[in-house]
Short mmCIF file of C-alpha atoms in Angstrom, two decimals:
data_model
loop_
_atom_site.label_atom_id
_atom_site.label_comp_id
_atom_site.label_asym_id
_atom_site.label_seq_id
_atom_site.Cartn_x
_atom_site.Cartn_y
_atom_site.Cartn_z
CA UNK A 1 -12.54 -10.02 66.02
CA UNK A 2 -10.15 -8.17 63.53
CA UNK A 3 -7.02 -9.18 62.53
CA UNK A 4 -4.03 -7.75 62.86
CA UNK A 5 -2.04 -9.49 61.20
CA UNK A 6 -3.77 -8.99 58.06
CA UNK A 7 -4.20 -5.68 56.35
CA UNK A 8 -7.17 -4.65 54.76
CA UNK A 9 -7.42 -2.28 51.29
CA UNK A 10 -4.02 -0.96 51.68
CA UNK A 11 -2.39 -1.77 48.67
CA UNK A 12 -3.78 -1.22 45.13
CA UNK A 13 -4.80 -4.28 44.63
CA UNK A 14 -3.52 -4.57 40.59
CA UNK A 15 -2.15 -7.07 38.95
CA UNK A 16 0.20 -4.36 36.90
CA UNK A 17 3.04 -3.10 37.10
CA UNK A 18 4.04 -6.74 38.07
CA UNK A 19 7.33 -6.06 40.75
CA UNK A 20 10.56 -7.17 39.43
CA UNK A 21 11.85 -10.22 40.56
CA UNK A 22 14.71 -10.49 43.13
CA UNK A 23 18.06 -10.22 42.58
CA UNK A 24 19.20 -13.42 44.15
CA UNK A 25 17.51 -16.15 45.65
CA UNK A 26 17.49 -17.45 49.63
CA UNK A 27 20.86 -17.94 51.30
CA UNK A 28 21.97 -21.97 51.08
CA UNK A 29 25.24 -22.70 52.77
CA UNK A 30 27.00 -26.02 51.47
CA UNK A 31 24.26 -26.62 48.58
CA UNK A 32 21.52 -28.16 51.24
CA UNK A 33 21.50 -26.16 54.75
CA UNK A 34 19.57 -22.85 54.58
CA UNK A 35 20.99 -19.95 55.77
CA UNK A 36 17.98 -19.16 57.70
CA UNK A 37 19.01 -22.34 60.02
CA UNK A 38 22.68 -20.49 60.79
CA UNK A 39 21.16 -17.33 61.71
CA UNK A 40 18.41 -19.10 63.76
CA UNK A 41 20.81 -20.83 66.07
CA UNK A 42 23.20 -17.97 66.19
CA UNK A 43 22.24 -16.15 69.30
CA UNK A 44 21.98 -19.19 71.21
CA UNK A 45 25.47 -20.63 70.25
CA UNK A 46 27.57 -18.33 67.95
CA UNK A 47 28.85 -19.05 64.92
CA UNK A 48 29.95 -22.90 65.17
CA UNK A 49 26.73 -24.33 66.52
CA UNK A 50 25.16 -26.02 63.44
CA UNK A 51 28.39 -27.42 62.59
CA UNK A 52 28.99 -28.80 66.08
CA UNK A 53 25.20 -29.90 65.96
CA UNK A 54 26.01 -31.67 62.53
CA UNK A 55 28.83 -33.68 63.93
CA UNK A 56 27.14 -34.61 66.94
CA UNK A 57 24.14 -35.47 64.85
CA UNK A 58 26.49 -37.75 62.55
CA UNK A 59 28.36 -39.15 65.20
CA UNK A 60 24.71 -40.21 66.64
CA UNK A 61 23.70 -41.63 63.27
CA UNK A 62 26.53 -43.86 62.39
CA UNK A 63 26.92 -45.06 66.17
CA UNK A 64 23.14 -46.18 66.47
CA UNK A 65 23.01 -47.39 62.63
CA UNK A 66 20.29 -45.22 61.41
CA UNK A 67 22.87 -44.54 58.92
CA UNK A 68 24.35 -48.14 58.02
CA UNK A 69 27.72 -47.99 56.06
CA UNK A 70 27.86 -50.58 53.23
CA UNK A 71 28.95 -50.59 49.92
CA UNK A 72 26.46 -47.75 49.09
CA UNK A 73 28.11 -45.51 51.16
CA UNK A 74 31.21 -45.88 49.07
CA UNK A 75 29.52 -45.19 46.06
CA UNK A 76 28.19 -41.96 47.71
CA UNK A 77 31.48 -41.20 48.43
CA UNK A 78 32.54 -41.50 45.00
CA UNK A 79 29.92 -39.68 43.18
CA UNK A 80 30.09 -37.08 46.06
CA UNK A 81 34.02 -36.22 45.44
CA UNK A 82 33.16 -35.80 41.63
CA UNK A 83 29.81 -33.89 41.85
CA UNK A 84 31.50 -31.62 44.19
CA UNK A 85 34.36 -30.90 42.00
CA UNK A 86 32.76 -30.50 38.98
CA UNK A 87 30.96 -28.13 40.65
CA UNK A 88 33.84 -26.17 41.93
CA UNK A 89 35.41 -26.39 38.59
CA UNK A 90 32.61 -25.49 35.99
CA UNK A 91 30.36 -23.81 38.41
CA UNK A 92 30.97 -20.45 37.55
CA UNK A 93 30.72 -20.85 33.69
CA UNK A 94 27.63 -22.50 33.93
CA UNK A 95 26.07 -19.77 35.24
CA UNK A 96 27.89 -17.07 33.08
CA UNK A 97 25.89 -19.42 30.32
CA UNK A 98 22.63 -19.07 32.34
CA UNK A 99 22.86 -15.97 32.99
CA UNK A 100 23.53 -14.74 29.27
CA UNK A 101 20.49 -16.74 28.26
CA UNK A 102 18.51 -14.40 30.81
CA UNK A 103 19.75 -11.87 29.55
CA UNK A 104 19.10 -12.22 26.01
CA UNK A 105 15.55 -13.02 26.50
CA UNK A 106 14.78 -10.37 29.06
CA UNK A 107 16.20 -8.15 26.31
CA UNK A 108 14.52 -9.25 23.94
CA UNK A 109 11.36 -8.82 26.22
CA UNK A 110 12.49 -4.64 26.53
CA UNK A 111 13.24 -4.58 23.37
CA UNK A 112 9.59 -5.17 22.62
CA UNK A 113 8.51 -2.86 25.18
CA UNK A 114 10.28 -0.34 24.14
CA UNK A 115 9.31 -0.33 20.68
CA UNK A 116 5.50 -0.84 21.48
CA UNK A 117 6.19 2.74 23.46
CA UNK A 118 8.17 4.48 21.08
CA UNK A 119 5.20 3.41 18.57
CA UNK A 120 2.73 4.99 20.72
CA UNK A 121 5.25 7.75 21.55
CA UNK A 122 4.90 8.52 17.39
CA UNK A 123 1.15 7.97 17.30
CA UNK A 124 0.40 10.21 20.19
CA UNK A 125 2.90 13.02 18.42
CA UNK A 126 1.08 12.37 15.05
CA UNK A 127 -2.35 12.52 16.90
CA UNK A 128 -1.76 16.12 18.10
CA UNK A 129 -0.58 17.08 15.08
CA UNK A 130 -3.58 16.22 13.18
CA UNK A 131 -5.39 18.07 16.39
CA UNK A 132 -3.33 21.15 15.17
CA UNK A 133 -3.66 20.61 11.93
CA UNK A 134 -7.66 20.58 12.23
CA UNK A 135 -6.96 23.72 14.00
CA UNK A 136 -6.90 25.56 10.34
CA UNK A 137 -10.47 24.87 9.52
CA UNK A 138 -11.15 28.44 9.18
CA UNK A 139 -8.63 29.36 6.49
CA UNK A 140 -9.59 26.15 4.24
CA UNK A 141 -13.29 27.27 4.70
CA UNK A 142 -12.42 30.98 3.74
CA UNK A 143 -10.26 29.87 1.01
CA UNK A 144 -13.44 28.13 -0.53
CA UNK A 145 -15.56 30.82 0.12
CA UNK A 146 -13.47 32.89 -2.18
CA UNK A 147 -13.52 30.26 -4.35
CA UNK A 148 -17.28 30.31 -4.40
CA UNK A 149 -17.61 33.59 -4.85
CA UNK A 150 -15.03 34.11 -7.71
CA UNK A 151 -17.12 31.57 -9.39
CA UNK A 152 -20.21 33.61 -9.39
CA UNK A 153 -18.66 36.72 -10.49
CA UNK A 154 -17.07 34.99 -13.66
CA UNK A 155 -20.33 33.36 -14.29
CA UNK A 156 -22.29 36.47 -13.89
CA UNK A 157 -19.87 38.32 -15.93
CA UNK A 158 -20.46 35.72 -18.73
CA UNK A 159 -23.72 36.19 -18.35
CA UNK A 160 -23.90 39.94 -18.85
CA UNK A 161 -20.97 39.78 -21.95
CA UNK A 162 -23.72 37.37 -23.70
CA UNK A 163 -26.70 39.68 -23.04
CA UNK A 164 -24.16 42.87 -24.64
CA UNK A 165 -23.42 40.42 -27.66
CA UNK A 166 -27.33 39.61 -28.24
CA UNK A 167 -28.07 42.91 -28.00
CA UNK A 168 -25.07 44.80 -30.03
CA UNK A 169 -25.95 42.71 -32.79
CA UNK A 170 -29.85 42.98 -32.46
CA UNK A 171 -29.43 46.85 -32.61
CA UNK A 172 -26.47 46.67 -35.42
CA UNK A 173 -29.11 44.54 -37.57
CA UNK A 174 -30.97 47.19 -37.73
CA UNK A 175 -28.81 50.08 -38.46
CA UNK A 176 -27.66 47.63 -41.30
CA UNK A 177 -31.24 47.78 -42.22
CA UNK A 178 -31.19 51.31 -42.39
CA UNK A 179 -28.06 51.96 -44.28
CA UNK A 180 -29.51 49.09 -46.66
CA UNK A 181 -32.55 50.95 -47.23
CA UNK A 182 -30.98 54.47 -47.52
CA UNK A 183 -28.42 53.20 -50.04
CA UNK A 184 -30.77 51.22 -52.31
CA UNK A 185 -32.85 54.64 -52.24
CA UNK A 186 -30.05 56.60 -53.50
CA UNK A 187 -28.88 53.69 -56.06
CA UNK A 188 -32.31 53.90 -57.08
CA UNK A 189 -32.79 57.71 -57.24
CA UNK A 190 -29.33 57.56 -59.00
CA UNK A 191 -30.78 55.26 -61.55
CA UNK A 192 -33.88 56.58 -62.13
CA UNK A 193 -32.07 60.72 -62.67
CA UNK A 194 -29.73 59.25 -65.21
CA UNK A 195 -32.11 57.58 -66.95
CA UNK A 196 -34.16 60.18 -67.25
CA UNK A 197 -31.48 62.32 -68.33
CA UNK A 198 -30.45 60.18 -70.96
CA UNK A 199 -33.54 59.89 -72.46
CA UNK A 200 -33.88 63.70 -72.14
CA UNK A 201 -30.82 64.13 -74.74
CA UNK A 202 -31.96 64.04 -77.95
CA UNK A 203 -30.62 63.39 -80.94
CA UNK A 204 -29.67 66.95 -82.08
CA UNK A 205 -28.44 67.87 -78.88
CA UNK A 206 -26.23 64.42 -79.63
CA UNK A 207 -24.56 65.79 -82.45
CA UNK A 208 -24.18 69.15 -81.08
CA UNK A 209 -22.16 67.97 -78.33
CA UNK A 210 -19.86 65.56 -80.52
CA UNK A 211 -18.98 68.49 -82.61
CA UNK A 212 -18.10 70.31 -79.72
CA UNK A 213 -15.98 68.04 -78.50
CA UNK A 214 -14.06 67.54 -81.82
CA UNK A 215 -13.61 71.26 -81.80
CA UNK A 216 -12.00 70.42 -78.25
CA UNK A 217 -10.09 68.33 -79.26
CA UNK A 218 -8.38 70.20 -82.31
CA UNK A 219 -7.72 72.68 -80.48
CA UNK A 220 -6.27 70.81 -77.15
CA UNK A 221 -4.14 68.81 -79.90
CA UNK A 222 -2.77 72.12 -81.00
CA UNK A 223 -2.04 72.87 -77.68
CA UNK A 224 -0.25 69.74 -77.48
CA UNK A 225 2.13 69.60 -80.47
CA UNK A 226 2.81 73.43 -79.73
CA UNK A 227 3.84 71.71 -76.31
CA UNK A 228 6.24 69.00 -77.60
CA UNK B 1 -3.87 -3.07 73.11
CA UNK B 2 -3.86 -4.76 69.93
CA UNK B 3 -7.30 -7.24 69.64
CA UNK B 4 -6.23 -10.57 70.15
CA UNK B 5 -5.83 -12.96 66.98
CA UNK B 6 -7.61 -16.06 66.40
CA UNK B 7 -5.44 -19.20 67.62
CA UNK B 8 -6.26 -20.93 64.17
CA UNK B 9 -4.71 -18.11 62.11
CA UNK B 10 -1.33 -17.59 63.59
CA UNK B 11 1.64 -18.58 62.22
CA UNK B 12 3.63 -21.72 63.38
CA UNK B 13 6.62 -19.92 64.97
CA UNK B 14 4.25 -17.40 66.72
CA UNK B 15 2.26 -20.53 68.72
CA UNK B 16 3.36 -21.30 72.24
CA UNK B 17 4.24 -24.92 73.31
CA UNK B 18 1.33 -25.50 74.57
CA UNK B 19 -0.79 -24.36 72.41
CA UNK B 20 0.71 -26.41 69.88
CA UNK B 21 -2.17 -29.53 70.05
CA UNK B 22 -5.15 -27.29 69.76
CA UNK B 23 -3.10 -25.53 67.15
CA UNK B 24 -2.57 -28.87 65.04
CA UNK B 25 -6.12 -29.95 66.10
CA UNK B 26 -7.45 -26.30 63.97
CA UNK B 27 -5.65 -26.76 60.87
CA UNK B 28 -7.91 -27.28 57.86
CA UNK B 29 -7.56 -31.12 57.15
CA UNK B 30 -10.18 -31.52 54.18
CA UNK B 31 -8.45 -32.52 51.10
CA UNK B 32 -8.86 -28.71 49.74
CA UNK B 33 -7.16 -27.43 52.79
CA UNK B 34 -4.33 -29.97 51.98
CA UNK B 35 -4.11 -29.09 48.46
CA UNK B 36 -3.81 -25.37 49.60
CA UNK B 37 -1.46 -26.17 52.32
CA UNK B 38 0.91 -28.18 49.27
CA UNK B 39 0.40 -25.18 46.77
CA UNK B 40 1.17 -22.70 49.62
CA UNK B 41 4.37 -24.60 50.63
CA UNK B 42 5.43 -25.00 47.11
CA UNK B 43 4.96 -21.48 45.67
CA UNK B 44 6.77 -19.93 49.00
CA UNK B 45 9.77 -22.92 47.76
CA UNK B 46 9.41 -21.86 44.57
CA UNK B 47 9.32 -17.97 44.74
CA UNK B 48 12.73 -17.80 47.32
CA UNK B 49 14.66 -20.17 45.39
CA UNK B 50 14.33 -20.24 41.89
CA UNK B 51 12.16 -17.60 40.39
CA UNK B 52 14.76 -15.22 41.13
CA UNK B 53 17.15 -13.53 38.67
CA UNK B 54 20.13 -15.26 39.41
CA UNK B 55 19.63 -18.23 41.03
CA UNK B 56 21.99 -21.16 42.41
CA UNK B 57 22.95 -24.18 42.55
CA UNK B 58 21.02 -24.63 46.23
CA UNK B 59 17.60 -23.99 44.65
CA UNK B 60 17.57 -27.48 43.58
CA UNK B 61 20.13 -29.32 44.98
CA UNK B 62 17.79 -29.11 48.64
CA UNK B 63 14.96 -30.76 46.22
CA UNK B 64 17.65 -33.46 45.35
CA UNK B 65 18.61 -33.76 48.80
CA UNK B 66 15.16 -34.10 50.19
CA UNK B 67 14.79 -36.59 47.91
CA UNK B 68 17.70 -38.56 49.23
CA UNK B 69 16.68 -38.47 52.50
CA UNK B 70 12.92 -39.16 52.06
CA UNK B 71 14.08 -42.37 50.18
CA UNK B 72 16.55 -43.41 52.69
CA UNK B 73 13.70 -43.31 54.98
CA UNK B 74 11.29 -45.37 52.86
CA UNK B 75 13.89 -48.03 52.34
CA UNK B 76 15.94 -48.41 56.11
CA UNK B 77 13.71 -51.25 56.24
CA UNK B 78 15.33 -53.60 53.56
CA UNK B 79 19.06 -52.19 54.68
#
């Protein structure tokens, strides 16, 4: 047989979000008497029938000594007055006291909370950033490409200066070989006609020429001193 | 119509006079069932009065009470 009164998979069944507790707890009239009991009785006998039902219930107590009166009862009495009083008097502080306790722990408690979100908050921003940021890719790869590439061409540049350096000087070696030999020819040739030439004046022609060449001279000196 | 519901699983205000002897007769009396029955009646205590956010004076001054009472009744004997 199903049940009615019981509900099946209709809530979702989590232990989280836990619902706040309530505001303020079950109704007590005069510190012990529910307020459920008042409102029970109410449609049967307005608004004075628990009290009326209290005294008559007293009244029965006390006149068939379930409730004997001795020098406890005085005593009750006493401590009654002073409970009640100090309750009237310091109630209210009391749980101004309480209450600011609460309060300082459950905000404590969101303070915690909200920091633990606010954390996340940040690490789910920074997150997508790097998302972005990893968006780029493409440029960093291009920019090494180029990189690469500029690489190669200085290197192959390098490369082909070095082979014009080996080869400038290979082919100025020899022209210096060529200008070596060509000049050493001449020196030689040079050599060899004066030489030759030398030996070809001989004596007479020796002192032929030096007389010349005081004749020359005489006459340049006249020259001269005609000059001066 | 709504199907009818089980005599053992209805609540105590919803049981007829009459009914109330069979009722009492169905309740689970094993010493699990009374352990439940305690932590049922004490969390349903506990969750009206005093795990609230402001709670009063009445949460436990009914405990106190209670406790006057029960031990006036334990001790009318030696009065």
């Amino acid at each position: 047989v199903l049940h009615t009164t019981r509900p099946l998979h209709t809530t979702q069944q989590s232990l989280a979000p836990v619902p706040p507790l309530p505001e303020k707890g079950g109704e007590v009239r005069h510190g012990v008497i529910p307020e459920e009991f008042f409102q029970f009785l109410y449609p049967k006998t307005g608004v004075t029938g628990p009290y009326m039902l209290g005294t008559g219930l007293l009244l029965y107590f006390l006149s068939k000594e379930i409730y004997v009166v001795n020098h406890e009862t005085a005593a009750a009495a006493c401590i009654l007055t002073v409970i009640v009083y100090a309750i009237k008097k310091f109630g209210p502080d009391v749980a101004a006291f309480a209450d600011k306790l609460n309060e300082e722990k459950v905000a404590t408690a969101q303070a915690m909370k909200d920091e633990a979100m606010q954390s996340l908050q940040t690490a789910i921003e920074q997150e997508k950033k790097e998302q972005w940021r990893a968006e780029g890719r493409s440029y960093l790869f291009d920019a090494k490409r180029n990189n690469i590439a500029m690489l190669l061409e200085a290197n192959y540049r390098e490369r082909l200066l070095t082979v014009y350096n080996e080869v400038k000087k290979r082919l100025d070696y020899q022209v210096a070989m060529q200008t070596l030999k060509r000049q050493k020819e001449q020196d030689h040739m040079i050599q060899w006609v004066e030489k030759n030439v030398i030996q070809s004046i001989t004596p007479q022609q020796q002192k032929e020429s030096i007389a010349k060449c005081i004749l020359d001279l005489k006459a340049l000196s006249k020259s001269a001193h005609a000059a001066v | 119509l709504p199907a009818a519901v089980l005599l053992k699983d209805m609540k105590l205000m919803d049981v007829k006079l009459g009914q109330l002897g069979s009722w009492l007769a169905m309740r689970d009396f094993t010493p699990g069932g009374i352990l439940g029955a305690l932590r049922r009646g004490y969390d349903r205590y506990y969750n009206k009065y005093i795990n609230v956010r402001k709670g009063g004076l009445g949460g436990i001054s009914m405990v106190l009470a209670g406790y006057v009472v029960l031990s006036y009744m334990w001790s009318y004997s030696h009065i």
